[in-house]
Amino acid sequence: MTSNRNLVFSGMQPTNTLHLGNYLGALKNWVKMQAQMDCIYCVVDMHAITDDAGYRRPEDLTRATREVTAAYIAAGVDPQRTILFNQSQVPEHAELAWIFNCVARLGWLDRMTQFKEKSGKHKERSSVGLYTYPVLMAADILAYKATHVPVGEDQKQHLELARDIAQKFNNDYESPEFFPLPEPVITGPATRVMSLRDGTKKMSKSDESDFSRINMTDDADTIAQKIRKARTDSEPLPSEKKGLEGRQEAENLINIYAALADEGVDAVIAQFAGQQFSNFKNALADLAVTKLRPINDKMRRLLADQAEIDRILKSGSERARAIAAPIVAEVRRKVGFVG
Ligand code: AQP
């Protein structure tokens, strides 16, 4: 790590195997950013226990934490160059989150749409952790004074909250420049990959239907089968972007193709204009298999040596803690805690 200027931080929850949305919306950009800036990438295991009824089988959390770590590395995150660790090994995240719980306002959290979506009709049965999830996320980022946060579109509102918390802390404790106001980095044609079964819902790890998503661990046959079964309408592909209006499922598949091929959406439309979706789906399945197979193979090799994955996470947490500890110590002093 050189300095705190232009420091990137991002994380994913080990709630299940990562999917194509996580890869195209976030991970692919993480790998690119590594070449340009100092980066810290985290497996946010403390966030992962906020969902469901607040309970996750311990062995599932452990397995998913290692699997997500393997996915990061297999996709190109370099644990030598970049700090890669799991959140629970750095206690400064939880400590700062508590202080931020006392900075953030209830009214701010009440506006968070992800909580509304995830808690559904049974808000009173959700964990308190799910409600304060974005506060912990602000602590994750600001414990390092990170300036850039590559995320998918769905996290934009949480980033705005992190900026509000940083700003209020700076004002309340009369330290105008103490925390930077972190910027979301939302790039590429697939910032919001939708479910393969319902073009109005985002692709998600916790969707009950496995056919709604392509997992980074799916084999070639499964990927092809899921794409073939993906919902579309009966019209052929349009000859220009305008023709995708009101056709969410079609638009989603075209965006996925463009993101995987590193091409613009217009170029993809020009290539397949007027063709039936069955042809396009075959091409998309081939492309997805070509792009995901090397990642999948590497993940499998990495997961065969769990001790090595645990060692990488431990060493990454020591490096992370060396940055976070002095920042959080300074926060303690500003707040007025003794000791
Ligand atoms: N469908 C998506 N399209 C584009 N980006 C996405 N991300 C998630 N889903 C999509 C991005 O992936 C990163 C990690 O997300 P997360 O693990 O923190 O949780 P999430 O956003 O809640 O993702 P999921 O898959 O929907 O998980 P569950 O089901 O566990 O809640 C983030 O940068 C996110 O923007």
PDB file of N, CA, C and O and ligand atoms in Angstrom, residues 10-16 18-27 30 44 51 56 114 118 133 150-155 190-194 202-207, ligand 1:
ATOM      1  N   SER A  10     -13.911  -2.857  -1.475  1.00  0.00           N
ATOM      2  CA  SER A  10     -15.213  -3.452  -1.781  1.00  0.00           C
ATOM      3  C   SER A  10     -15.306  -4.827  -1.142  1.00  0.00           C
ATOM      4  O   SER A  10     -14.292  -5.386  -0.703  1.00  0.00           O
ATOM      5  N   GLY A  11     -16.517  -5.364  -1.077  1.00  0.00           N
ATOM      6  CA  GLY A  11     -16.707  -6.674  -0.447  1.00  0.00           C
ATOM      7  C   GLY A  11     -17.950  -7.369  -0.963  1.00  0.00           C
ATOM      8  O   GLY A  11     -18.810  -6.750  -1.587  1.00  0.00           O
ATOM      9  N   MET A  12     -17.999  -8.677  -0.731  1.00  0.00           N
ATOM     10  CA  MET A  12     -19.214  -9.445  -1.065  1.00  0.00           C
ATOM     11  C   MET A  12     -19.530 -10.356   0.111  1.00  0.00           C
ATOM     12  O   MET A  12     -18.635 -10.807   0.818  1.00  0.00           O
ATOM     13  N   GLN A  13     -20.818 -10.639   0.236  1.00  0.00           N
ATOM     14  CA  GLN A  13     -21.257 -11.484   1.350  1.00  0.00           C
ATOM     15  C   GLN A  13     -21.117 -12.963   0.998  1.00  0.00           C
ATOM     16  O   GLN A  13     -21.592 -13.365  -0.064  1.00  0.00           O
ATOM     17  N   PRO A  14     -20.576 -13.756   1.912  1.00  0.00           N
ATOM     18  CA  PRO A  14     -20.553 -15.207   1.656  1.00  0.00           C
ATOM     19  C   PRO A  14     -21.899 -15.831   2.056  1.00  0.00           C
ATOM     20  O   PRO A  14     -21.959 -16.658   2.971  1.00  0.00           O
ATOM     21  N   THR A  15     -22.961 -15.390   1.378  1.00  0.00           N
ATOM     22  CA  THR A  15     -24.281 -15.940   1.692  1.00  0.00           C
ATOM     23  C   THR A  15     -24.560 -17.174   0.842  1.00  0.00           C
ATOM     24  O   THR A  15     -25.458 -17.950   1.157  1.00  0.00           O
ATOM     25  N   ASN A  16     -23.822 -17.318  -0.226  1.00  0.00           N
ATOM     26  CA  ASN A  16     -23.982 -18.483  -1.113  1.00  0.00           C
ATOM     27  C   ASN A  16     -22.878 -18.361  -2.163  1.00  0.00           C
ATOM     28  O   ASN A  16     -22.085 -17.422  -2.129  1.00  0.00           O
ATOM     29  N   LEU A  18     -21.075 -17.250  -5.463  1.00  0.00           N
ATOM     30  CA  LEU A  18     -21.235 -16.022  -6.253  1.00  0.00           C
ATOM     31  C   LEU A  18     -21.863 -16.357  -7.609  1.00  0.00           C
ATOM     32  O   LEU A  18     -21.724 -17.468  -8.112  1.00  0.00           O
ATOM     33  N   HIS A  19     -22.530 -15.378  -8.194  1.00  0.00           N
ATOM     34  CA  HIS A  19     -23.194 -15.595  -9.477  1.00  0.00           C
ATOM     35  C   HIS A  19     -22.696 -14.585 -10.511  1.00  0.00           C
ATOM     36  O   HIS A  19     -21.887 -13.706 -10.199  1.00  0.00           O
ATOM     37  N   LEU A  20     -23.235 -14.744 -11.720  1.00  0.00           N
ATOM     38  CA  LEU A  20     -22.807 -13.898 -12.828  1.00  0.00           C
ATOM     39  C   LEU A  20     -23.027 -12.406 -12.541  1.00  0.00           C
ATOM     40  O   LEU A  20     -22.248 -11.565 -12.989  1.00  0.00           O
ATOM     41  N   GLY A  21     -24.062 -12.065 -11.797  1.00  0.00           N
ATOM     42  CA  GLY A  21     -24.318 -10.658 -11.441  1.00  0.00           C
ATOM     43  C   GLY A  21     -23.202 -10.116 -10.568  1.00  0.00           C
ATOM     44  O   GLY A  21     -22.691  -9.014 -10.797  1.00  0.00           O
ATOM     45  N   ASN A  22     -22.795 -10.895  -9.578  1.00  0.00           N
ATOM     46  CA  ASN A  22     -21.679 -10.473  -8.719  1.00  0.00           C
ATOM     47  C   ASN A  22     -20.409 -10.308  -9.557  1.00  0.00           C
ATOM     48  O   ASN A  22     -19.628  -9.379  -9.356  1.00  0.00           O
ATOM     49  N   TYR A  23     -20.224 -11.240 -10.512  1.00  0.00           N
ATOM     50  CA  TYR A  23     -19.009 -11.199 -11.330  1.00  0.00           C
ATOM     51  C   TYR A  23     -19.006  -9.989 -12.264  1.00  0.00           C
ATOM     52  O   TYR A  23     -18.063  -9.189 -12.258  1.00  0.00           O
ATOM     53  N   LEU A  24     -20.095  -9.817 -13.034  1.00  0.00           N
ATOM     54  CA  LEU A  24     -20.108  -8.729 -14.031  1.00  0.00           C
ATOM     55  C   LEU A  24     -20.342  -7.365 -13.392  1.00  0.00           C
ATOM     56  O   LEU A  24     -19.797  -6.359 -13.837  1.00  0.00           O
ATOM     57  N   GLY A  25     -21.145  -7.337 -12.333  1.00  0.00           N
ATOM     58  CA  GLY A  25     -21.478  -6.057 -11.709  1.00  0.00           C
ATOM     59  C   GLY A  25     -20.356  -5.528 -10.831  1.00  0.00           C
ATOM     60  O   GLY A  25     -20.233  -4.317 -10.645  1.00  0.00           O
ATOM     61  N   ALA A  26     -19.550  -6.428 -10.285  1.00  0.00           N
ATOM     62  CA  ALA A  26     -18.542  -5.956  -9.330  1.00  0.00           C
ATOM     63  C   ALA A  26     -17.161  -6.574  -9.565  1.00  0.00           C
ATOM     64  O   ALA A  26     -16.195  -5.876  -9.898  1.00  0.00           O
ATOM     65  N   LEU A  27     -17.084  -7.883  -9.430  1.00  0.00           N
ATOM     66  CA  LEU A  27     -15.768  -8.538  -9.407  1.00  0.00           C
ATOM     67  C   LEU A  27     -14.883  -8.245 -10.628  1.00  0.00           C
ATOM     68  O   LEU A  27     -13.670  -8.013 -10.494  1.00  0.00           O
ATOM     69  N   TRP A  30     -13.367  -5.029 -10.136  1.00  0.00           N
ATOM     70  CA  TRP A  30     -12.349  -5.060  -9.076  1.00  0.00           C
ATOM     71  C   TRP A  30     -10.995  -5.422  -9.676  1.00  0.00           C
ATOM     72  O   TRP A  30      -9.973  -4.847  -9.320  1.00  0.00           O
ATOM     73  N   VAL A  44     -17.276 -10.254   3.295  1.00  0.00           N
ATOM     74  CA  VAL A  44     -17.955  -9.636   4.443  1.00  0.00           C
ATOM     75  C   VAL A  44     -18.826 -10.664   5.177  1.00  0.00           C
ATOM     76  O   VAL A  44     -20.047 -10.684   5.072  1.00  0.00           O
ATOM     77  N   ASP A  51     -28.900 -11.978   7.373  1.00  0.00           N
ATOM     78  CA  ASP A  51     -30.090 -12.305   6.577  1.00  0.00           C
ATOM     79  C   ASP A  51     -30.907 -13.442   7.189  1.00  0.00           C
ATOM     80  O   ASP A  51     -30.713 -13.823   8.328  1.00  0.00           O
ATOM     81  N   ARG A  56     -27.536 -18.838  10.195  1.00  0.00           N
ATOM     82  CA  ARG A  56     -26.923 -19.513   9.062  1.00  0.00           C
ATOM     83  C   ARG A  56     -26.120 -20.648   9.656  1.00  0.00           C
ATOM     84  O   ARG A  56     -25.410 -20.447  10.630  1.00  0.00           O
ATOM     85  N   GLN A 114     -33.058  -1.532   0.106  1.00  0.00           N
ATOM     86  CA  GLN A 114     -32.658  -2.948   0.192  1.00  0.00           C
ATOM     87  C   GLN A 114     -33.252  -3.593   1.443  1.00  0.00           C
ATOM     88  O   GLN A 114     -33.676  -4.744   1.411  1.00  0.00           O
ATOM     89  N   LYS A 118     -35.524  -6.822   1.368  1.00  0.00           N
ATOM     90  CA  LYS A 118     -35.110  -8.063   2.026  1.00  0.00           C
ATOM     91  C   LYS A 118     -35.999  -8.429   3.211  1.00  0.00           C
ATOM     92  O   LYS A 118     -36.180  -9.608   3.496  1.00  0.00           O
ATOM     93  N   TYR A 133     -27.252  -2.902   8.505  1.00  0.00           N
ATOM     94  CA  TYR A 133     -26.295  -3.394   7.495  1.00  0.00           C
ATOM     95  C   TYR A 133     -25.530  -2.252   6.804  1.00  0.00           C
ATOM     96  O   TYR A 133     -24.293  -2.283   6.707  1.00  0.00           O
ATOM     97  N   PRO A 150     -16.080   0.067  -5.909  1.00  0.00           N
ATOM     98  CA  PRO A 150     -16.736  -0.530  -7.078  1.00  0.00           C
ATOM     99  C   PRO A 150     -17.871  -1.446  -6.643  1.00  0.00           C
ATOM    100  O   PRO A 150     -17.659  -2.399  -5.885  1.00  0.00           O
ATOM    101  N   VAL A 151     -19.082  -1.149  -7.100  1.00  0.00           N
ATOM    102  CA  VAL A 151     -20.270  -1.934  -6.713  1.00  0.00           C
ATOM    103  C   VAL A 151     -21.237  -2.017  -7.893  1.00  0.00           C
ATOM    104  O   VAL A 151     -21.083  -1.306  -8.881  1.00  0.00           O
ATOM    105  N   GLY A 152     -22.233  -2.861  -7.761  1.00  0.00           N
ATOM    106  CA  GLY A 152     -23.338  -2.878  -8.723  1.00  0.00           C
ATOM    107  C   GLY A 152     -24.313  -1.760  -8.359  1.00  0.00           C
ATOM    108  O   GLY A 152     -24.245  -1.185  -7.266  1.00  0.00           O
ATOM    109  N   GLU A 153     -25.215  -1.489  -9.278  1.00  0.00           N
ATOM    110  CA  GLU A 153     -26.210  -0.415  -9.130  1.00  0.00           C
ATOM    111  C   GLU A 153     -26.984  -0.489  -7.801  1.00  0.00           C
ATOM    112  O   GLU A 153     -27.288   0.532  -7.176  1.00  0.00           O
ATOM    113  N   ASP A 154     -27.248  -1.738  -7.338  1.00  0.00           N
ATOM    114  CA  ASP A 154     -28.083  -1.925  -6.140  1.00  0.00           C
ATOM    115  C   ASP A 154     -27.460  -1.331  -4.872  1.00  0.00           C
ATOM    116  O   ASP A 154     -28.160  -1.108  -3.893  1.00  0.00           O
ATOM    117  N   GLN A 155     -26.154  -1.087  -4.897  1.00  0.00           N
ATOM    118  CA  GLN A 155     -25.489  -0.599  -3.679  1.00  0.00           C
ATOM    119  C   GLN A 155     -25.318   0.917  -3.642  1.00  0.00           C
ATOM    120  O   GLN A 155     -24.742   1.459  -2.697  1.00  0.00           O
ATOM    121  N   ALA A 190     -23.312  -4.188 -17.412  1.00  0.00           N
ATOM    122  CA  ALA A 190     -24.077  -5.139 -16.574  1.00  0.00           C
ATOM    123  C   ALA A 190     -23.998  -4.747 -15.107  1.00  0.00           C
ATOM    124  O   ALA A 190     -23.633  -5.532 -14.249  1.00  0.00           O
ATOM    125  N   THR A 191     -24.348  -3.483 -14.832  1.00  0.00           N
ATOM    126  CA  THR A 191     -24.304  -3.022 -13.445  1.00  0.00           C
ATOM    127  C   THR A 191     -25.489  -3.564 -12.656  1.00  0.00           C
ATOM    128  O   THR A 191     -25.508  -3.505 -11.444  1.00  0.00           O
ATOM    129  N   ARG A 192     -26.483  -4.066 -13.364  1.00  0.00           N
ATOM    130  CA  ARG A 192     -27.637  -4.676 -12.706  1.00  0.00           C
ATOM    131  C   ARG A 192     -28.090  -5.863 -13.551  1.00  0.00           C
ATOM    132  O   ARG A 192     -28.914  -5.729 -14.462  1.00  0.00           O
ATOM    133  N   VAL A 193     -27.510  -7.026 -13.270  1.00  0.00           N
ATOM    134  CA  VAL A 193     -27.875  -8.236 -14.007  1.00  0.00           C
ATOM    135  C   VAL A 193     -29.179  -8.760 -13.404  1.00  0.00           C
ATOM    136  O   VAL A 193     -29.322  -8.853 -12.188  1.00  0.00           O
ATOM    137  N   MET A 194     -30.141  -9.063 -14.263  1.00  0.00           N
ATOM    138  CA  MET A 194     -31.451  -9.461 -13.771  1.00  0.00           C
ATOM    139  C   MET A 194     -31.581 -10.983 -13.733  1.00  0.00           C
ATOM    140  O   MET A 194     -30.817 -11.715 -14.373  1.00  0.00           O
ATOM    141  N   LYS A 202     -33.535  -8.524  -9.632  1.00  0.00           N
ATOM    142  CA  LYS A 202     -32.099  -8.676  -9.893  1.00  0.00           C
ATOM    143  C   LYS A 202     -31.659 -10.115  -9.604  1.00  0.00           C
ATOM    144  O   LYS A 202     -32.263 -10.799  -8.776  1.00  0.00           O
ATOM    145  N   MET A 203     -30.638 -10.541 -10.327  1.00  0.00           N
ATOM    146  CA  MET A 203     -30.064 -11.856 -10.066  1.00  0.00           C
ATOM    147  C   MET A 203     -29.501 -11.824  -8.654  1.00  0.00           C
ATOM    148  O   MET A 203     -28.796 -10.889  -8.283  1.00  0.00           O
ATOM    149  N   SER A 204     -29.833 -12.841  -7.862  1.00  0.00           N
ATOM    150  CA  SER A 204     -29.455 -12.785  -6.452  1.00  0.00           C
ATOM    151  C   SER A 204     -29.057 -14.167  -5.932  1.00  0.00           C
ATOM    152  O   SER A 204     -29.633 -15.173  -6.355  1.00  0.00           O
ATOM    153  N   LYS A 205     -28.103 -14.171  -5.000  1.00  0.00           N
ATOM    154  CA  LYS A 205     -27.643 -15.435  -4.401  1.00  0.00           C
ATOM    155  C   LYS A 205     -28.758 -16.115  -3.643  1.00  0.00           C
ATOM    156  O   LYS A 205     -28.773 -17.323  -3.493  1.00  0.00           O
ATOM    157  N   SER A 206     -29.658 -15.293  -3.081  1.00  0.00           N
ATOM    158  CA  SER A 206     -30.663 -15.895  -2.199  1.00  0.00           C
ATOM    159  C   SER A 206     -31.999 -16.158  -2.891  1.00  0.00           C
ATOM    160  O   SER A 206     -32.948 -16.543  -2.233  1.00  0.00           O
ATOM    161  N   ASP A 207     -32.056 -15.990  -4.232  1.00  0.00           N
ATOM    162  CA  ASP A 207     -33.291 -16.353  -4.941  1.00  0.00           C
ATOM    163  C   ASP A 207     -33.492 -17.869  -4.815  1.00  0.00           C
ATOM    164  O   ASP A 207     -32.557 -18.645  -4.978  1.00  0.00           O
TER     165      ASP A 207
HETATM  166  N1  AQP B   1     -27.640  -8.815 -10.019  1.00  0.00           N
HETATM  167  C1  AQP B   1     -26.560  -8.077  -9.859  1.00  0.00           C
HETATM  168  N2  AQP B   1     -26.068  -7.349 -10.889  1.00  0.00           N
HETATM  169  C2  AQP B   1     -24.956  -6.584 -10.752  1.00  0.00           C
HETATM  170  N3  AQP B   1     -24.268  -6.516  -9.603  1.00  0.00           N
HETATM  171  C3  AQP B   1     -24.708  -7.228  -8.548  1.00  0.00           C
HETATM  172  N4  AQP B   1     -24.265  -7.376  -7.293  1.00  0.00           N
HETATM  173  C4  AQP B   1     -25.075  -8.218  -6.618  1.00  0.00           C
HETATM  174  N5  AQP B   1     -26.061  -8.634  -7.411  1.00  0.00           N
HETATM  175  C5  AQP B   1     -25.870  -8.036  -8.614  1.00  0.00           C
HETATM  176  C6  AQP B   1     -23.067  -6.732  -6.783  1.00  0.00           C
HETATM  177  O1  AQP B   1     -22.263  -7.747  -6.204  1.00  0.00           O
HETATM  178  C7  AQP B   1     -21.613  -7.217  -5.076  1.00  0.00           C
HETATM  179  C8  AQP B   1     -21.762  -8.143  -3.905  1.00  0.00           C
HETATM  180  O2  AQP B   1     -23.025  -8.165  -3.402  1.00  0.00           O
HETATM  181  P1  AQP B   1     -23.274  -8.705  -1.934  1.00  0.00           P
HETATM  182  O3  AQP B   1     -22.755 -10.060  -1.796  1.00  0.00           O
HETATM  183  O4  AQP B   1     -22.801  -7.732  -0.932  1.00  0.00           O
HETATM  184  O5  AQP B   1     -24.807  -8.732  -1.769  1.00  0.00           O
HETATM  185  P2  AQP B   1     -25.978  -8.347  -2.655  1.00  0.00           P
HETATM  186  O6  AQP B   1     -25.774  -7.060  -3.392  1.00  0.00           O
HETATM  187  O7  AQP B   1     -27.174  -8.386  -1.780  1.00  0.00           O
HETATM  188  O8  AQP B   1     -25.914  -9.525  -3.701  1.00  0.00           O
HETATM  189  P3  AQP B   1     -26.857 -10.757  -3.866  1.00  0.00           P
HETATM  190  O9  AQP B   1     -26.279 -11.655  -4.856  1.00  0.00           O
HETATM  191  O10 AQP B   1     -28.255 -10.289  -4.129  1.00  0.00           O
HETATM  192  O11 AQP B   1     -26.760 -11.487  -2.485  1.00  0.00           O
HETATM  193  P4  AQP B   1     -27.837 -11.864  -1.435  1.00  0.00           P
HETATM  194  O12 AQP B   1     -28.859 -12.660  -2.172  1.00  0.00           O
HETATM  195  O13 AQP B   1     -27.066 -12.646  -0.437  1.00  0.00           O
HETATM  196  O14 AQP B   1     -28.382 -10.593  -0.886  1.00  0.00           O
HETATM  197  C9  AQP B   1     -22.154  -5.825  -4.826  1.00  0.00           C
HETATM  198  O15 AQP B   1     -21.223  -4.901  -5.336  1.00  0.00           O
HETATM  199  C10 AQP B   1     -23.408  -5.802  -5.621  1.00  0.00           C
HETATM  200  O16 AQP B   1     -23.690  -4.503  -6.093  1.00  0.00           O
END
